[in-house]
Structure formats: structure tokens, C-alpha cells
Tab-separated table of C-alpha atoms and ligand atoms in Angstrom:
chain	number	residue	atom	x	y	z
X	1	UNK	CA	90.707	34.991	166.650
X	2	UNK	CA	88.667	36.239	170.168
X	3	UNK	CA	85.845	37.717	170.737
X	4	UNK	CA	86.949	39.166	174.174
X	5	UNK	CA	85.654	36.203	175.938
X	6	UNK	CA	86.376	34.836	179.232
X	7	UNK	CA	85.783	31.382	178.801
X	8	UNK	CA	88.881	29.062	178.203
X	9	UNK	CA	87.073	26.048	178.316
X	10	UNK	CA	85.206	23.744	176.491
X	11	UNK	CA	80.552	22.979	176.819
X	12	UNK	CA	80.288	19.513	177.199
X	13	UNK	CA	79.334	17.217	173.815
X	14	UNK	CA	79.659	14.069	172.184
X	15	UNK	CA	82.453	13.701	169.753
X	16	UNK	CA	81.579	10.926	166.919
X	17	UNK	CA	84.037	9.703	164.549
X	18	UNK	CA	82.336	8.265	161.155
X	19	UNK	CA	84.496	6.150	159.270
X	20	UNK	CA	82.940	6.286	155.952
X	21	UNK	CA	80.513	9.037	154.216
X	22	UNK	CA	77.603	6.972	154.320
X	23	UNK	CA	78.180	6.331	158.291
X	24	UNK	CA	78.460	10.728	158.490
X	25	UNK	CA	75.214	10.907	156.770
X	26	UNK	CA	73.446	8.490	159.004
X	27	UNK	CA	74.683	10.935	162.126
X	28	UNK	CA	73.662	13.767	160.446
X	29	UNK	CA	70.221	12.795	159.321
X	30	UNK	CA	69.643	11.981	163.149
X	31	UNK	CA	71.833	14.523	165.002
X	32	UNK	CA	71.812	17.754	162.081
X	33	UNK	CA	70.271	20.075	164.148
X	34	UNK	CA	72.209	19.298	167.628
X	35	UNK	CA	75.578	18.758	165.420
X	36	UNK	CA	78.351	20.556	164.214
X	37	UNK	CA	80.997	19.266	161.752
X	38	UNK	CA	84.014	19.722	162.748
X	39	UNK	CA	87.105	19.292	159.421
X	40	UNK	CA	90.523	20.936	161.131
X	41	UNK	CA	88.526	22.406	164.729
X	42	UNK	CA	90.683	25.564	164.295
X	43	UNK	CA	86.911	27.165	163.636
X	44	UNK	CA	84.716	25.145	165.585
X	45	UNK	CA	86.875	24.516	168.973
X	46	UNK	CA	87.664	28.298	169.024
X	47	UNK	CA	83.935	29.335	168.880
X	48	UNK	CA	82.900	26.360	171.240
X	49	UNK	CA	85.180	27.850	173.623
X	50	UNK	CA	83.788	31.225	173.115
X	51	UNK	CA	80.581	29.951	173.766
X	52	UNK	CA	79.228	31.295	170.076
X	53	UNK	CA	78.011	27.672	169.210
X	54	UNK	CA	77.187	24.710	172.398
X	55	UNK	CA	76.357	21.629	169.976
X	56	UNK	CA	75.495	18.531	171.478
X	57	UNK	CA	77.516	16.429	168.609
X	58	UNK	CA	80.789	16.819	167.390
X	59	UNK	CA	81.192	14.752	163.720
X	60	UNK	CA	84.940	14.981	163.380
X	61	UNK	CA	85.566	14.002	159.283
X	62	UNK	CA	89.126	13.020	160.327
X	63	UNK	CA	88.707	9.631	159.924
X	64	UNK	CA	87.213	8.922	156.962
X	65	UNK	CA	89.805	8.743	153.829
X	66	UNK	CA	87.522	9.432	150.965
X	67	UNK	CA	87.342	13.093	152.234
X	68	UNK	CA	91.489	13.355	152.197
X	69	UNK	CA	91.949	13.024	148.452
X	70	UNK	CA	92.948	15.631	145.749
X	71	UNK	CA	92.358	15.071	142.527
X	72	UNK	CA	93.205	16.178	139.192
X	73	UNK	CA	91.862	14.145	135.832
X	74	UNK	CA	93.047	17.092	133.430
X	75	UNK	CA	89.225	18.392	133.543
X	76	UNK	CA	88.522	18.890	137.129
X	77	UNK	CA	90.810	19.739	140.403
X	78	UNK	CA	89.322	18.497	143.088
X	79	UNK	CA	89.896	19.153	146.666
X	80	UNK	CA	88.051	16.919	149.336
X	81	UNK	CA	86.530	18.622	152.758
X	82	UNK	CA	89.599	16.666	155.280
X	83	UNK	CA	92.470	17.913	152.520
X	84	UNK	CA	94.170	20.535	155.302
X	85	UNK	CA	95.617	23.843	153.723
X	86	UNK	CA	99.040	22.874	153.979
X	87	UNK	CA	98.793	20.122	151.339
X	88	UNK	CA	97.733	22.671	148.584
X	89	UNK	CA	100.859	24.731	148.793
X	90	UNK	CA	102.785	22.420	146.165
X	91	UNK	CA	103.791	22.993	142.855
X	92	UNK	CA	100.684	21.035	140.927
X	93	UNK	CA	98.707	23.296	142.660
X	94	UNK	CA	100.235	26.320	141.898
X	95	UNK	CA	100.538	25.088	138.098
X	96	UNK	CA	96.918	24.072	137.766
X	97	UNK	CA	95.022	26.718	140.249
X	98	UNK	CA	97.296	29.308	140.749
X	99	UNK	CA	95.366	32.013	142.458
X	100	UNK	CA	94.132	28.892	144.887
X	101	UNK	CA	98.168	28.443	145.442
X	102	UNK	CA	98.324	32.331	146.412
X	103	UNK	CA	95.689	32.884	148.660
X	104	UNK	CA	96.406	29.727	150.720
X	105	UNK	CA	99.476	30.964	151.077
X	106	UNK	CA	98.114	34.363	152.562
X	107	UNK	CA	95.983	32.285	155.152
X	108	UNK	CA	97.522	32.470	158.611
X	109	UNK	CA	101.077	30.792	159.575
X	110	UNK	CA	101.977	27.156	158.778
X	111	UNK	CA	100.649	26.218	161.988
X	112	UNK	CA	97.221	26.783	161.313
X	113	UNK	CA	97.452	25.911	157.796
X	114	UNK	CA	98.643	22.196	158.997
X	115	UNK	CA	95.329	22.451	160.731
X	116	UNK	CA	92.625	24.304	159.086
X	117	UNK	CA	91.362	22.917	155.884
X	118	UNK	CA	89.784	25.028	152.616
X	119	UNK	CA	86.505	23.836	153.004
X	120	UNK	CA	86.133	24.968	156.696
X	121	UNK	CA	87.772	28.327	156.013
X	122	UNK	CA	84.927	28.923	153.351
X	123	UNK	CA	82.102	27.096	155.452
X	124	UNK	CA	83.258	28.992	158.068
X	125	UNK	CA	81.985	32.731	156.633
X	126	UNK	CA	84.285	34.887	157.968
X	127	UNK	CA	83.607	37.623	155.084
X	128	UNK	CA	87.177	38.902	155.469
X	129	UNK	CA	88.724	35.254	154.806
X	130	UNK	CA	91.171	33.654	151.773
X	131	UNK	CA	88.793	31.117	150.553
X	132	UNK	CA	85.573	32.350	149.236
X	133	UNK	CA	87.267	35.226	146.531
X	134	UNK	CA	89.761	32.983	145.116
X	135	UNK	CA	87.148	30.197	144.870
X	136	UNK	CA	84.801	32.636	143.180
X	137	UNK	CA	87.416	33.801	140.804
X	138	UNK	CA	87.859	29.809	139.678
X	139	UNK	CA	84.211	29.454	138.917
X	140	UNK	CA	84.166	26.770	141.460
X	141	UNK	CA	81.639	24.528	142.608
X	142	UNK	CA	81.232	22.324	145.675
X	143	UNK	CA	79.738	18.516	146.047
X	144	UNK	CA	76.890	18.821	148.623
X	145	UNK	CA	75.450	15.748	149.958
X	146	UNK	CA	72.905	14.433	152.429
X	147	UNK	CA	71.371	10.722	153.264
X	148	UNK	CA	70.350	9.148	149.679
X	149	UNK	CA	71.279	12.105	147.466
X	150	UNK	CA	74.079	14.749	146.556
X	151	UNK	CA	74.172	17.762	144.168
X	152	UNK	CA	76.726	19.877	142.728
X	153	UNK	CA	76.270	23.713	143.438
X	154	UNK	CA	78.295	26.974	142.658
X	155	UNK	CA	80.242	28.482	145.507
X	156	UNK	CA	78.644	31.533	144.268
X	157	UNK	CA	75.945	32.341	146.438
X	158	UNK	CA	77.168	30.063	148.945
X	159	UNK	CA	78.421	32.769	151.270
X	160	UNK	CA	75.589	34.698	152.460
X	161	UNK	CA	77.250	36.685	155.118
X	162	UNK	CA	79.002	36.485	158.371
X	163	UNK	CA	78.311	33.107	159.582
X	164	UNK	CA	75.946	31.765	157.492
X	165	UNK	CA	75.646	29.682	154.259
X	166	UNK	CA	73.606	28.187	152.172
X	167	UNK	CA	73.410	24.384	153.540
X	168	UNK	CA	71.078	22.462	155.200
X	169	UNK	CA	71.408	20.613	158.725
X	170	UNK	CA	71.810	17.420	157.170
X	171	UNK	CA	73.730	18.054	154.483
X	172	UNK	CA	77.922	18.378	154.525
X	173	UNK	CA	80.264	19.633	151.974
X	174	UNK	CA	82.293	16.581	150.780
X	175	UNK	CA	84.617	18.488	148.388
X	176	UNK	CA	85.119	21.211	145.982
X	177	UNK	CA	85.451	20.876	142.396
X	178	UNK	CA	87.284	23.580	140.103
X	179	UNK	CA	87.180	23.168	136.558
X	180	UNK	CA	90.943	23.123	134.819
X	181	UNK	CA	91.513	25.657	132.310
X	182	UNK	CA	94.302	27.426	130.310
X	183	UNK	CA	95.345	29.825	133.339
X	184	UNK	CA	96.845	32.626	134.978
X	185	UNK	CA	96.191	34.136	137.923
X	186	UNK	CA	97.248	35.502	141.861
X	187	UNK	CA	96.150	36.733	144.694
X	188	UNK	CA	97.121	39.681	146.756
X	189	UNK	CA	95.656	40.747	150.234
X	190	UNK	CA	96.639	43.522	152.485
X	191	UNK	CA	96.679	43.060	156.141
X	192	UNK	CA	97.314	45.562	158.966
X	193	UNK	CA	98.431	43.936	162.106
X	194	UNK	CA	96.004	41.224	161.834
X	195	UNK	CA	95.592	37.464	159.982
X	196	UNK	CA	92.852	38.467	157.465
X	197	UNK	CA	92.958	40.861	155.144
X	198	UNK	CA	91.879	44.664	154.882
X	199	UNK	CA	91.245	44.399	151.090
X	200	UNK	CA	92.338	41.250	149.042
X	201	UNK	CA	92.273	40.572	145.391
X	202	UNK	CA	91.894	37.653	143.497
X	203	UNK	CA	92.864	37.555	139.547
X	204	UNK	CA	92.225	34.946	137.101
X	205	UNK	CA	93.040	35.319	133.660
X	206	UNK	CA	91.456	32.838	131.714
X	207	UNK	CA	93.466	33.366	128.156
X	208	UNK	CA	92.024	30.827	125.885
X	209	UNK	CA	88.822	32.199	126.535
X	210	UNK	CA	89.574	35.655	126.817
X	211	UNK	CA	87.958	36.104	130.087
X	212	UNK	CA	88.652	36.995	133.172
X	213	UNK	CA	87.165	37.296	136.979
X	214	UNK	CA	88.983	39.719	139.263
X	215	UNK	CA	87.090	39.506	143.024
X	216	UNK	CA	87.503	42.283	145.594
X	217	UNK	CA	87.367	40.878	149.009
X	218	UNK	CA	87.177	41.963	152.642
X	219	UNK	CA	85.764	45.564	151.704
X	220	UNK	CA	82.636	44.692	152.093
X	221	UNK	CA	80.315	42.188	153.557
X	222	UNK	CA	80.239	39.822	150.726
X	223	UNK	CA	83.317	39.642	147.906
X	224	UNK	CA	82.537	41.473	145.029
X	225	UNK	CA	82.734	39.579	141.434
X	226	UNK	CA	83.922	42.216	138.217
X	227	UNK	CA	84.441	40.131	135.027
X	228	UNK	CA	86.008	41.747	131.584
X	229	UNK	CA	82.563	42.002	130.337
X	230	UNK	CA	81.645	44.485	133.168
X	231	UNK	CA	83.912	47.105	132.285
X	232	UNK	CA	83.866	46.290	128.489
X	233	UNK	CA	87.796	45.024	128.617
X	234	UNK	CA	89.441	44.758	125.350
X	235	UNK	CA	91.364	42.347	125.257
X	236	UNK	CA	93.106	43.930	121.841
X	237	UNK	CA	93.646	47.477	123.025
X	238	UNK	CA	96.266	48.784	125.238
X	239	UNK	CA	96.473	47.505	128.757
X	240	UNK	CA	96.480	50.722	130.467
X	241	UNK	CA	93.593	52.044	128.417
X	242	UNK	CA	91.727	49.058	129.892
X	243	UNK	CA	93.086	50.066	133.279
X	244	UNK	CA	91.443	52.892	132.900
X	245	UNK	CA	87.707	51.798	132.362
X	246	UNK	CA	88.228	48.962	135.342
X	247	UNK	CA	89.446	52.014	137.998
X	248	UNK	CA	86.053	53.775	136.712
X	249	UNK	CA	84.050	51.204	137.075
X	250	UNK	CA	85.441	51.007	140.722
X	251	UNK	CA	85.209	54.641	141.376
X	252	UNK	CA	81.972	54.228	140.980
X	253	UNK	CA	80.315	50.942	141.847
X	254	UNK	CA	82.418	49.985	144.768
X	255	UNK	CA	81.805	51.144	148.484
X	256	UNK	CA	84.097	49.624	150.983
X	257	UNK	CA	82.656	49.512	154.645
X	258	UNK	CA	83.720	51.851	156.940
X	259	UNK	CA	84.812	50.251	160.334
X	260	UNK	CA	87.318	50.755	163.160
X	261	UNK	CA	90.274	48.946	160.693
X	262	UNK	CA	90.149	51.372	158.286
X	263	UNK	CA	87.844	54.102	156.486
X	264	UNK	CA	86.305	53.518	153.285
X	265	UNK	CA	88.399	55.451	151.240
X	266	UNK	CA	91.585	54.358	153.041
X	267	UNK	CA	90.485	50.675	152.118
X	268	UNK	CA	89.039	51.885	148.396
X	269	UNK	CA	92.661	53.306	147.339
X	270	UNK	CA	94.009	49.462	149.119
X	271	UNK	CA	91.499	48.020	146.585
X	272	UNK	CA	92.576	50.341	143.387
X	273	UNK	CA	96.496	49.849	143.807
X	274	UNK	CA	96.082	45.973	144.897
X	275	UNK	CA	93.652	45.530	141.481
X	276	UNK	CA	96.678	47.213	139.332
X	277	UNK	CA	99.343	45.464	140.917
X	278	UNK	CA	97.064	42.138	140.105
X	279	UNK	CA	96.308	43.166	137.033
X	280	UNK	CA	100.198	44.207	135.835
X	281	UNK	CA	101.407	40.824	136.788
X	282	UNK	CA	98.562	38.542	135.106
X	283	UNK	CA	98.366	40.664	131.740
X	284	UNK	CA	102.112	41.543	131.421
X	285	UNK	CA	103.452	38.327	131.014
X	286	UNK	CA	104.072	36.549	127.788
X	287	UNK	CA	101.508	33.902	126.515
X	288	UNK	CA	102.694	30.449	126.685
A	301	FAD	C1	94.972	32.802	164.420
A	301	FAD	C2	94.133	32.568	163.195
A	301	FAD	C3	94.427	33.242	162.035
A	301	FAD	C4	93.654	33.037	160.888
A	301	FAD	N1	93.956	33.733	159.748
A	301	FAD	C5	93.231	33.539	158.630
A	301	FAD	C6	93.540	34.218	157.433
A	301	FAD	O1	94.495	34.994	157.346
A	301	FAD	N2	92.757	34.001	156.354
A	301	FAD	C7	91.725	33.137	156.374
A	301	FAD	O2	91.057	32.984	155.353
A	301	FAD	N3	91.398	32.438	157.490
A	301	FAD	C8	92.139	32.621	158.611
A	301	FAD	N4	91.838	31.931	159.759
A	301	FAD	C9	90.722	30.992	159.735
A	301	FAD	C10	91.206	29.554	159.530
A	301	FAD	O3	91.865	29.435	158.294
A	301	FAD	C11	89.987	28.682	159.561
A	301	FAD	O4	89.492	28.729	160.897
A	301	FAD	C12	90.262	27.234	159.209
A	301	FAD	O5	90.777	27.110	157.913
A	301	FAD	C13	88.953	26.476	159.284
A	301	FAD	O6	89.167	25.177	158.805
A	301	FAD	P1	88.895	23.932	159.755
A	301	FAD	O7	89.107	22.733	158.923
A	301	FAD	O8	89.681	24.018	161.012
A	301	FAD	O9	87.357	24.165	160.022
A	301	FAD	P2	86.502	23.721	161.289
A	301	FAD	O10	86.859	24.549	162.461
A	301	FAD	O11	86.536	22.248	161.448
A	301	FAD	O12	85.060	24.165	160.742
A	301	FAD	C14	84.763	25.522	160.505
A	301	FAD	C15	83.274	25.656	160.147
A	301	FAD	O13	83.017	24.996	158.923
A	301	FAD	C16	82.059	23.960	159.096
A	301	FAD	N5	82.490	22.844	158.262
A	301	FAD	C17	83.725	22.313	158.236
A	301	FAD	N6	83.783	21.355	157.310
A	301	FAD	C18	82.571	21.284	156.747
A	301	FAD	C19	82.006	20.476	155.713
A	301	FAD	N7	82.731	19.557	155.077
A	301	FAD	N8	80.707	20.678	155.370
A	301	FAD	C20	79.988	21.627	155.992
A	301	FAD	N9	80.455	22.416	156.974
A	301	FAD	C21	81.732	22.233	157.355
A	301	FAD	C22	82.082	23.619	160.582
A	301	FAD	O14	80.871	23.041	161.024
A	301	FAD	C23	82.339	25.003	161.158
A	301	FAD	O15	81.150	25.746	161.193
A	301	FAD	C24	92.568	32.125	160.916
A	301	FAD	C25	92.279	31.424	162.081
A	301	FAD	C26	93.048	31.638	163.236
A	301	FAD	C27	92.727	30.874	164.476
């Protein structure tokens, strides 16, 4: 990730190490607008060194063990902001979440994986990156919290473009929360000589409820969210009828940017074939 910068080196700062949440929201009640939290640094040392961001505090959340756990208690999976992406890509994971499973899979190498962690890939707002669609596709939520409160919000909305989200100075994601359903679900992304994707989808087939959310990411600034219900999906007729109506729907609602990766149209028939492809393996698979 460069931004064809010269500097190698890092602005001075201090570097704080909380042990405990309530110790973090102390610094960032005082600090919040001279800090920076900093989860796996694969983000935050990169675009120090580029000079993009000169905070005065670093609050590493490295050392504080509440923010390592996952959780599952059979209604919610839970994911805290320190869990790093590598430790998602085991088999409960896969079983419970399974479009989660896929895209983490698609970020990056193992090396950065060990590294990075979900939360700073999606607090990060790189509008091309794994986190955000297949978080949107779960109907996720995330725990915010700040000194002497927290509240749960959707992680819809949360991205509001390159760089920025929706959270306060003081306030710090301390985990994600996806609610555990009857599932299927994947993720596919197509990338052209670079780590994030030109067009990515993420599926999830919700099948006792007979819903679904498919999100098409990296084609434009902010994923874009189609459920069942927008392209009047029925659920009893023929799939490729149904295939039919949701490549309409994208013929006409769907404008992909037009950059120096790829034209629109290149990355709108990317879109079409990744959405059947997604589509094919979620719906043509026995129930179980
Ligand atoms: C070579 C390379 C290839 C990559 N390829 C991909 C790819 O294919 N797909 C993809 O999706 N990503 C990709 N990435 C991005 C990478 O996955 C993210 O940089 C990484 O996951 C960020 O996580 P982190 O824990 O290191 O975040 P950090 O660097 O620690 O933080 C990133 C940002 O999130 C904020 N933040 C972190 N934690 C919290 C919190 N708990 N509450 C509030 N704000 C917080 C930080 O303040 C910072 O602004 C790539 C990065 C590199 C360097």
C-alpha cells in the first residue's frame, strides 16, 4: 500500500499501552483528538510513515485481553477489536459465518493477516477492502464505547467513504457482534495485480428465513446492499428465472466507477459473472 511517498520514516509520538478498557477510555477522553488507535499498525504505521496522519498519541490495544476474545453463545459471534485476521480462518468460523471465513481469506497474504485485525481493516475505510461487504451481508453490528457509556450500532452506515467513519474522537470500537443464523454463504473478489479487489461479492443465504443479502463491493465508492426483496426473488420459482430479474436489476441500478484499474463496464460484467458464480454455489446446494 504507497502513496508514492518519499518518507521511510516515522513523525515523532507517544506510544501508550492501556491495560484494561476502562484505562483506553481514560486516554481517549483526554488525548481523542491528538490520538490514533492503533489494533495490528499494518494501517496506521503505513500512513504515519506516509505522512497522511502525524498523531501525537499512539493507544496500541495490544495489551489489553478483553479485546482478544471470540465468542460464540449460539446467538451471537462475536469478534473483539485485538482478534488479528489470522485467528478467524478456522473451521467454527467458517461453520458459523461463512462468508466472514471467505473474505478473510481473500485479504492479503498470511503475513499481514497475522497482523492486521477485522476491525482495523473496516475502521480503516479503504472502500475497495474485505471487511465492510461481508460484514454488511451478516447484518452485523459493532459495540462502540466511550468514558461512562457504550452503544451497539449497525455497521451499516458506518463506512462513509474513503477514510472516514462514523465515530467520535473518544469513542473506540471494542468488538463486532454478528447475529448466528441458519446459513450459507461466500465470498468472491476479483483482483488484477493488486491486494484488493476490482469487484467483490459477498452472498448470504439466510434459508430459514428465506432471505438473503448479496453486497457488491469495490465498484463503487461505498458497497452496494441488494436483498431478495429488491428484485422480487422467488424463492419457489426456478433459479435461473430469478437470475434473470437480479442481472436486470443490475443492468440497471448499478454504475461501477470508472478509474485507471478498469472501465465501468469492464468492472460491471466482473460484477454480473462474480454475482452468478455466488449465486450458483449458495442456491445449488442441498438444504441441510
Ligand atoms: C500489502 C497490503 C495488502 C493488503 N491487502 C488487503 C486486501 O486484499 N483486502 C483488504 O481488505 N485489506 C487489505 N489490506 C489492509 C489490511 O488488511 C489492513 O491494513 C489491516 O487489516 C488493518 O488492521 P490493523 O489491525 O493493522 O489496523 P490498524 O493499522 O491498527 O488501524 C487501522 C485504522 O483503524 C483504526 N482502528 C483500529 N482499531 C480500531 C478500533 N478498535 N476502534 C476504532 N478505530 C480503530 C485506526 O485508528 C486506524 O485508523 C492490505 C494491507 C497491506 C499493507
Amino acid at each position: 500500500m504507497s502513496f508514492g511517498s518519499a518518507y521511510f520514516t516515522l513523525p515523532k509520538f507517544k506510544y501508550i499501552k492501556p491495560r484494561s478498557v476502562d484505562e483506553l477510555l481514560n486516554y481517549l477522553s483526554e488525548y481523542g483528538s491528538n490520538a490514533k488507535i492503533m489494533s495490528g499498525g499494518v494501517g496506521v504505521i503505513a500512513f504515519m510513515k506516509e505522512r497522511l496522519i502525524s498523531p501525537d498519541y499512539i493507544i496500541s490495544l495490544s495489551d489489553i485481553p478483553e479485546l482478544k476474545k471470540v465468542k460464540n453463545d449460539g446467538e451471537t459471534f462475536e469478534i473483539g477489536a485485538n482478534v488479528h485476521l489470522s485467528e478467524l480462518e478456522y473451521e467454527l468460523v467458517r461453520k458459523t459465518v461463512p462468508t466472514l471465513f471467505k473474505a478473510v481469506k481473500n485479504i492479503a497474504d498470511p503475513t499481514i493477516r497475522n497482523m492486521g485485525t477485522l476491525v482495523g481493516d473496516l475502521a480503516e475505510a479503504i472502500p475497495w477492502a474485505d471487511a465492510y461487504p461481508a460484514l454488511l451481508s451478516l447484518d452485523a453490528s459493532l459495540e462502540v464505547m466511550k468514558k461512562g457509556s457504550s452503544k451497539k450500532v449497525p455497521v451499516n452506515g458506518f463506512v462513509e467513504g474513503l477514510g472516514q467513519i462514523n465515530l467520535k474522537e473518544d469513542e473506540f470500537i471494542s468488538k463486532i457482534i454478528i447475529p448466528v443464523r441458519k446459513m450459507r454463504g461466500t465470498y468472491l473478489k476479483f483482483a488484477n495485480s493488486s491486494e484488493y479487489g476490482l469487484a467483490t461479492v459477498a452472498l448470504t443465504y439466510l434459508y430459514e428465513e428465506e432471505r438473503f443479502n448479496l453486497v457488491l463491493g469495490s465498484i463503487t465508492e461505498k458497497p452496494i446492499v441488494i436483498n431478495n426483496a429488491d428484485v422480487n426473488w422467488d424463492f419457489k420459482s426456478d433459479l435461473s428465472k430469478n437470475i434473470e430479474k437480479l442481472n436486470a436489476y443490475i443492468d440497471s441500478n448499478v454504475n461501477p466507477v470508472d478509474d485507471l484499474l478498469s472501465s465501468s463496464k469492464f468492472r460491471k460484467n466482473i460484477i454480473k459473472y462474480l454475482t452468478l458464480r455466488a449465486i450458483k454455489e449458495v442456491f445449488s446446494y442441498e438444504r441441510n
